Every structure is written in structure tokens, then in C-alpha cells.
GROMACS .gro file of C-alpha atoms in nm:
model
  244
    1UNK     CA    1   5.047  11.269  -8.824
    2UNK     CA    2   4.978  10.985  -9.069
    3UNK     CA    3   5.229  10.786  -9.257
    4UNK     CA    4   5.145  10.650  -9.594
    5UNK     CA    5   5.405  10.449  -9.759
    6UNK     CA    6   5.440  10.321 -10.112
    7UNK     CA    7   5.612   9.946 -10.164
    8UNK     CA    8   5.966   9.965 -10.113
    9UNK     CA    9   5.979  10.247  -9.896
   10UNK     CA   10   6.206  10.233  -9.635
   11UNK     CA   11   6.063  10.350  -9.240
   12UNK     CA   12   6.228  10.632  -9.129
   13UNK     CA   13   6.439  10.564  -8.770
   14UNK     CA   14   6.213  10.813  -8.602
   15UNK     CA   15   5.885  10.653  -8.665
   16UNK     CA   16   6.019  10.288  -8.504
   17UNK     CA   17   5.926  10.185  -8.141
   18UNK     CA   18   6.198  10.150  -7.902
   19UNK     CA   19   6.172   9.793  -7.734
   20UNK     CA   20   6.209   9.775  -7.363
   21UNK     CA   21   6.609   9.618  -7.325
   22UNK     CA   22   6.635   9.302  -7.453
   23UNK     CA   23   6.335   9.353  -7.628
   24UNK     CA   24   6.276   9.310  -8.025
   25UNK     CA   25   6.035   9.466  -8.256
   26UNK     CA   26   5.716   9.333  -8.377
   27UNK     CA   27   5.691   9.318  -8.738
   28UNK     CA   28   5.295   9.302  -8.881
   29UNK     CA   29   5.137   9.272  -9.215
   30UNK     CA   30   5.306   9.469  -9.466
   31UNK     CA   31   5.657   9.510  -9.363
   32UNK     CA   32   5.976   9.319  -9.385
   33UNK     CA   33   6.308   9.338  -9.172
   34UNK     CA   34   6.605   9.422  -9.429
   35UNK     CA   35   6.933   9.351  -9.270
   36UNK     CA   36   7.091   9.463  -9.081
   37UNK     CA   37   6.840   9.696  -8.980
   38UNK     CA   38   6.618   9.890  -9.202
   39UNK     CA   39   6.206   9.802  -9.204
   40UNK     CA   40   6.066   9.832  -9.558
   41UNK     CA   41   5.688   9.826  -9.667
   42UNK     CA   42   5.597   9.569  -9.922
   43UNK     CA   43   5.243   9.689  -9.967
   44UNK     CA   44   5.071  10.035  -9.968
   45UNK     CA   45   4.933  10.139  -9.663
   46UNK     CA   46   4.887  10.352  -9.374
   47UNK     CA   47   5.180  10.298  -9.123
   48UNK     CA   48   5.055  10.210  -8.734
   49UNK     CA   49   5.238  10.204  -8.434
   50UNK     CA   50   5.244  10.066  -8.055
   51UNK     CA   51   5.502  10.206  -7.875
   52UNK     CA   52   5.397   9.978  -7.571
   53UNK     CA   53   5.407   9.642  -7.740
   54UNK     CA   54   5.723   9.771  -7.982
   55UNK     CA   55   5.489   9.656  -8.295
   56UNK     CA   56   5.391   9.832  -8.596
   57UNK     CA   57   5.218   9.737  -8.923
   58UNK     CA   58   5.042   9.866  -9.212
   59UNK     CA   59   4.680   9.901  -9.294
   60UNK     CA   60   4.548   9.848  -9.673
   61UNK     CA   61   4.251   9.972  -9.712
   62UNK     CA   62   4.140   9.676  -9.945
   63UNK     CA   63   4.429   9.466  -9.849
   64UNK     CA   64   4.365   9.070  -9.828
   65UNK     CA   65   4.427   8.891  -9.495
   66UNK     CA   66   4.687   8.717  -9.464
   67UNK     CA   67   4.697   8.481  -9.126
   68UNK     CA   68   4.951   8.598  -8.845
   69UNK     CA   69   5.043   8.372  -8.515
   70UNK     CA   70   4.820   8.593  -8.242
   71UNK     CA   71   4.568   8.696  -8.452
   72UNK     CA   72   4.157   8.580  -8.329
   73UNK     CA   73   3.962   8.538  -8.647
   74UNK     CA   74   3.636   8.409  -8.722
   75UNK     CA   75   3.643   8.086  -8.937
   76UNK     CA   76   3.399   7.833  -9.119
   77UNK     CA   77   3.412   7.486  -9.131
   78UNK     CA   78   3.460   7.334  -9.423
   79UNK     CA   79   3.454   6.977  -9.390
   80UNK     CA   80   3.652   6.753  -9.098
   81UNK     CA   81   3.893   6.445  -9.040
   82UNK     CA   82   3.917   6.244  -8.740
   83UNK     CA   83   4.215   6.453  -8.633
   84UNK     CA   84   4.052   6.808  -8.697
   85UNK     CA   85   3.835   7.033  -8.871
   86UNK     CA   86   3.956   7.246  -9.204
   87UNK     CA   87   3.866   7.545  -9.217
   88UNK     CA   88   3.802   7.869  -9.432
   89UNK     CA   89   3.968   8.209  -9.322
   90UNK     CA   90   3.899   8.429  -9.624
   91UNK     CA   91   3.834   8.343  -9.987
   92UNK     CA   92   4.168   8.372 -10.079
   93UNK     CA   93   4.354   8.159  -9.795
   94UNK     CA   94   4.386   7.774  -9.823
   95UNK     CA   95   4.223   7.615  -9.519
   96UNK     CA   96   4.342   7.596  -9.179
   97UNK     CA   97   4.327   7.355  -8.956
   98UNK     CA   98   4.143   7.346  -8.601
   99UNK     CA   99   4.249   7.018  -8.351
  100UNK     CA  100   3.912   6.848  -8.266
  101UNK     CA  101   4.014   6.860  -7.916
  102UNK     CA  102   4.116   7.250  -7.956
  103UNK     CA  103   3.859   7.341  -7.686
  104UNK     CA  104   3.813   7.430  -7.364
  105UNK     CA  105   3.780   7.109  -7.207
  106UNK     CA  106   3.756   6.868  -7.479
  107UNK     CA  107   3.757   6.540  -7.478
  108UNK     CA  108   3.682   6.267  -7.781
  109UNK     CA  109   3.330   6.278  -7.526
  110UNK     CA  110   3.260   6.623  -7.519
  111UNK     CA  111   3.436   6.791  -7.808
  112UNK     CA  112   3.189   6.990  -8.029
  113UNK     CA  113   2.994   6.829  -8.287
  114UNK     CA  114   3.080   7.091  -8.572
  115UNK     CA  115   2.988   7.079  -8.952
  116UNK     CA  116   3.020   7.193  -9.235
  117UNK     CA  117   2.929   7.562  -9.223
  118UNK     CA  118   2.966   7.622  -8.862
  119UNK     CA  119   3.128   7.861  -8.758
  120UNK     CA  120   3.394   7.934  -8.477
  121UNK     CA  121   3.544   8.210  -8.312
  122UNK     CA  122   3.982   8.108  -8.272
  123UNK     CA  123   4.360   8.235  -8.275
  124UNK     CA  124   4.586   8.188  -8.472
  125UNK     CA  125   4.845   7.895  -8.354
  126UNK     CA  126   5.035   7.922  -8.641
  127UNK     CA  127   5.140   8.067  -8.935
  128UNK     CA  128   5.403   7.934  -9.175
  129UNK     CA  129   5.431   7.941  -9.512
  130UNK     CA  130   5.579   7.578  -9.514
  131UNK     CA  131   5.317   7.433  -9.330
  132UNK     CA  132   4.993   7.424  -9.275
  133UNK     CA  133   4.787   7.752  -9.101
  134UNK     CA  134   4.655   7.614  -8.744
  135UNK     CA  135   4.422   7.754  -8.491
  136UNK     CA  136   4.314   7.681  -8.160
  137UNK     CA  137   3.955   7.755  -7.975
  138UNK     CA  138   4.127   7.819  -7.611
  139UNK     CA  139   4.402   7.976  -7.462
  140UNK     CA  140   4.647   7.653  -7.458
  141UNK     CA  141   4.830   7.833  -7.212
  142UNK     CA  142   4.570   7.859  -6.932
  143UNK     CA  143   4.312   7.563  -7.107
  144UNK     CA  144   4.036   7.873  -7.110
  145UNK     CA  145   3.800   7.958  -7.359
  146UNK     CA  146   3.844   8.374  -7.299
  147UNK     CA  147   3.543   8.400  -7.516
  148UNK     CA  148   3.653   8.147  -7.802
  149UNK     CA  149   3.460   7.830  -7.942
  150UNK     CA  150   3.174   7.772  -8.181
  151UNK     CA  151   2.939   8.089  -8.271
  152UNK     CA  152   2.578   7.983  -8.237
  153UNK     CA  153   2.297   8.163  -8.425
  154UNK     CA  154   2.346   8.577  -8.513
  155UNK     CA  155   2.464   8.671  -8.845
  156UNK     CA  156   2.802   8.654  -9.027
  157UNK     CA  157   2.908   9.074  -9.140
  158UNK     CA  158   3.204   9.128  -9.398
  159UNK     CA  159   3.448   9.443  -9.395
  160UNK     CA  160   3.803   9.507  -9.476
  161UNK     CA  161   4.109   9.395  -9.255
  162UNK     CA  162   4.230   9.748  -9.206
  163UNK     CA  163   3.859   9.796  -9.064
  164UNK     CA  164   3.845   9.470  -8.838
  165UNK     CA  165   4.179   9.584  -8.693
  166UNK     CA  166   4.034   9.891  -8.625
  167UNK     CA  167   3.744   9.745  -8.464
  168UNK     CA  168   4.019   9.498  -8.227
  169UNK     CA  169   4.239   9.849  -8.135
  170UNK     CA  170   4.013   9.864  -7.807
  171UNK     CA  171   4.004  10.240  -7.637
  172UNK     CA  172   4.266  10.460  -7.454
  173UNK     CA  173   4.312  10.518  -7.091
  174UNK     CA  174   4.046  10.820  -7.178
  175UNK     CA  175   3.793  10.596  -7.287
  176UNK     CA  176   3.804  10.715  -7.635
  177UNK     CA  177   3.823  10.428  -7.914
  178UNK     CA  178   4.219  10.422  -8.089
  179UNK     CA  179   4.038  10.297  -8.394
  180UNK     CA  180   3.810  10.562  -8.448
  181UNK     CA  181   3.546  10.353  -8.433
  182UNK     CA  182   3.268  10.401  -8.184
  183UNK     CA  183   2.977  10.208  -8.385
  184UNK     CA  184   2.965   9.943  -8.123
  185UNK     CA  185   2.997  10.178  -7.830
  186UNK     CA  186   2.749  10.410  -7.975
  187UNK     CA  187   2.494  10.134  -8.035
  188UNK     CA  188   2.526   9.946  -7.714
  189UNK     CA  189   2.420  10.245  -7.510
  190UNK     CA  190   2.049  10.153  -7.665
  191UNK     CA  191   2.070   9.797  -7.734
  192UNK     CA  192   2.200   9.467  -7.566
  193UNK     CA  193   2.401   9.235  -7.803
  194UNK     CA  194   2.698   8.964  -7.852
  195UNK     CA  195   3.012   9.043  -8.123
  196UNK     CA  196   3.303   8.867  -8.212
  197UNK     CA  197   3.513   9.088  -8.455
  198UNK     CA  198   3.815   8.837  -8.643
  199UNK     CA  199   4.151   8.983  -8.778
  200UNK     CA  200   4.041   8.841  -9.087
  201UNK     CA  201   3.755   9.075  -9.193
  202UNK     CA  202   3.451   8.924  -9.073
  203UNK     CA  203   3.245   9.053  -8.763
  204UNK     CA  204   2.968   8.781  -8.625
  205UNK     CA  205   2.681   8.966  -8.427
  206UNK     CA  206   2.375   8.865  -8.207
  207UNK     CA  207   2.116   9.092  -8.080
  208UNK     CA  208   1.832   8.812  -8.041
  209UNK     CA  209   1.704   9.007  -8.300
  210UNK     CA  210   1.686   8.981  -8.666
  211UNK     CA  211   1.613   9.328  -8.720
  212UNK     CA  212   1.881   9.473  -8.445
  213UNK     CA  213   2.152   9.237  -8.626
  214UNK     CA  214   2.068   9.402  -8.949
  215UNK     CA  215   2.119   9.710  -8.864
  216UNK     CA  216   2.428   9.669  -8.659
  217UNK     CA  217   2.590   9.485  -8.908
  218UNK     CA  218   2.503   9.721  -9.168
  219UNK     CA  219   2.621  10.018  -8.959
  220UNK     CA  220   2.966   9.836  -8.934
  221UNK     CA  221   2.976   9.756  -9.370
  222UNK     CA  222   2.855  10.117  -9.399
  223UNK     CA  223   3.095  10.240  -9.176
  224UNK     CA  224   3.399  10.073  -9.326
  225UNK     CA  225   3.293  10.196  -9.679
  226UNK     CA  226   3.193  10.560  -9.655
  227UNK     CA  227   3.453  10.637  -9.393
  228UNK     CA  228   3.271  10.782  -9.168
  229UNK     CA  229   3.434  11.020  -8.896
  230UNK     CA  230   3.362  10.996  -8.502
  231UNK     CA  231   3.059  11.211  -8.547
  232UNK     CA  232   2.913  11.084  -8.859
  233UNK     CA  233   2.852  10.761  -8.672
  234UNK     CA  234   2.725  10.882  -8.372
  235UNK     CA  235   2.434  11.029  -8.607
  236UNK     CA  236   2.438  10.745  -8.835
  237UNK     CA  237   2.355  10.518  -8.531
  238UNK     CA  238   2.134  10.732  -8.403
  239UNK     CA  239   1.936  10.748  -8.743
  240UNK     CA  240   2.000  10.351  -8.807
  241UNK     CA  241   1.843  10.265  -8.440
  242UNK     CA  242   1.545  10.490  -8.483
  243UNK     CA  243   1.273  10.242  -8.564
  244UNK     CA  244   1.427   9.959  -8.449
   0.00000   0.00000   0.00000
């Protein structure tokens, strides 16, 4: 059943997670912790829920992003110091900042040569609203990439945050997408191609082909703006991929 709240509105007890012991609850975008222990929306949106991870959030349709420590978003380089590169989230965010040496492997030798509208696939470091927004290029835990660092040729895509998220929700033990998305699966049963989907609303893609990375990317727009159900993009896919 979904849960829309209006700002203000408190969460009802039976709709919160129940941490493993010793555990606490993870609070996303659009809700605030009112002591001593009521969850409130500030926003509208549709309530979401992982009972697993003990988090839960809202989705705005139209929402803006606003940057949270874990998140992987796309960004674009702006302009750079000798310390690090600043960089552009969403129109409405001031920059963050990216270490030069935030890389797997990086060195003042080997870091990458990035400029100004470059762009990179990261996580969020950091997020405070006393100091400056940073992200990182590698897991600094393990000094790995896992699939993060510049984003060479394809084309740049922009949706909604609710969407992205959607997009980032992965599938259940059944194979079937949480999101209710299944552009991606449904086109990558026909054709081979790279994506990098960021918390923030943007979604890089790279078929090797102009055309392909068109149309995938404006399957994905399409998608997040009719609202398309589980079937109408299966036959919107199958119609978009026709004469490609």
C-alpha cells in the first residue's frame, strides 16, 4: 500500500523499520527525527521503506536533490585548484569538492587530467550544511574504483531524483526490479551498453552508438515523465529499438 504524506505529517509507528539490536534508523531525504521519537515529513512525497537496512525516505516527484553522505552521483567539473576539482551536482547545489588524488591509485603522477566539463562518476563523502559538500572517486575504504572515476564519451540524460532512485533500487531475490523500472533490463536483452545512474538525477549512457544512446536515454526521460507501468515499457522499448 502506498503512503503519501503532506509536510508536517507525523509517520505512523507501524510503517517504521525495526533496527536489528543496537541498531538505529536511517533517516533519508524528506524526513526529520522529532524528539524523542516521532519521524515527521518536511516535504510531500511518497513514503519508502527498507526493512533490511532500517532506512526510509520520501520520494518527490519533482523534488530537488539535495546531497546525502552514501549517495553515487554523477558530477561536472567546473573549474580546479591545486588541491581539488569543484564541482556541479545539480543546478541548484553550490559546488562540491573532489580531492585531486580521490582516485583509485592516484598519485600527483597519475591522477586524472580533468577539465572543465568533464565529467565523473563519485559518492558522496560528505554532506554538511556547515561545510563544504565532498566526494570521492574510490571506495577509501578498500582504495577501489567499484566502477567510479571519470566518464569518457556517451551522453549526459536528465530525470527526476525520485526516478534516479528508482533506477539505483536494484531487483528482488525474484529478479523483478523494486523500482518498477525495467527500461534498462528490457533494452539490454537487444543491445550492449555502459550506464552510470547518480542519486542526483542524471543518468550517463554509452552504447558506442549515437543512435542507441538516443534512444536509451530518451526511453529513460520518457519513462520518468509519462509514468509508464511495467508493461508500457516493455512495449515502449520494444517500439523505441525497432529501427535502431
Amino acid at each position: 500500500m502506498t503512503t503519501v504524506l503532506l509536510p508536517g505529517e507525523d509517520i505512523p509507528a507501524s510503517h517504521l523499520p525495526n533496527p536489528k539490536k543496537g541498531g538505529a534508523l536511517t533517516l533519508g531525504p524528506g524526513l526529520r527525527h522529532v524528539p524523542p521519537a516521532t519521524i515527521s515529513s518536511t516535504t510531500a512525497g511518497t513514503l519508502h521503506v527498507d526493512h533490511k537496512k532500517a532506512a526510509l525516505w520520501l520520494d518527490a516527484p519533482h523534488g530537488r536533490y539535495q546531497p546525502a553522505a552514501g549517495d553515487l552521483v554523477i558530477a561536472q567539473v567546473h573549474h580546479s585548484s591545486a588541491e581539488s576539482f569543484s564541482c556541479s551536482l545539480t543546478p541548484h547545489t553550490p559546488f562540491v569538492l573532489l580531492g585531486q588524488l580521490s582516485f583509485e591509485g592516484a598519485s600527483k603522477k597519475t591522477r586524472p587530467m580533468l577539465k572543465a566539463g568533464d565529467l565523473v562518476y563519485g559518492r558522496v563523502s560528505r554532506a554538511s550544511k556547515w561545510e563544504d559538500t565532498e566526494i570521492e572517486c574510490f571506495n577509501s575504504a578498500t582504495g577501489k574504483s567499484e566502477g567510479m572515476g571519470p566518464l569518457k564519451g556517451g551522453m549526459l540524460f536528465h530525470v527526476s531524483p525520485a526516478f534516479a532512485r528508482r533506477l539505483m533500487m536494484g531487483t528482488d531475490k525474484d529478479g523483478r526490479s523494486k523500482g518498477g523500472v525495467v527500461v534498462l533490463e528490457e533494452v539490454g536483452e537487444k543491445v550492449r551498453f555502459e550506464v552510470a545512474v547518480g542519486r542526483n538525477g542524471k543518468v550517463w549512457v554509452d552504447s558506442g552508438s549515437i543512435k542507441e544512446t538516443l534512444t536509451i536515454g530518451r526511453l529513460l526521460v520518457q519513462c520518468d515523465e509519462a509514468g509508464w507501468d511495467e508493461d508500457a515499457q516493455r512495449k515502449m522499448v520494444k517500439k523505441g529499438l525497432k529501427d535502431v
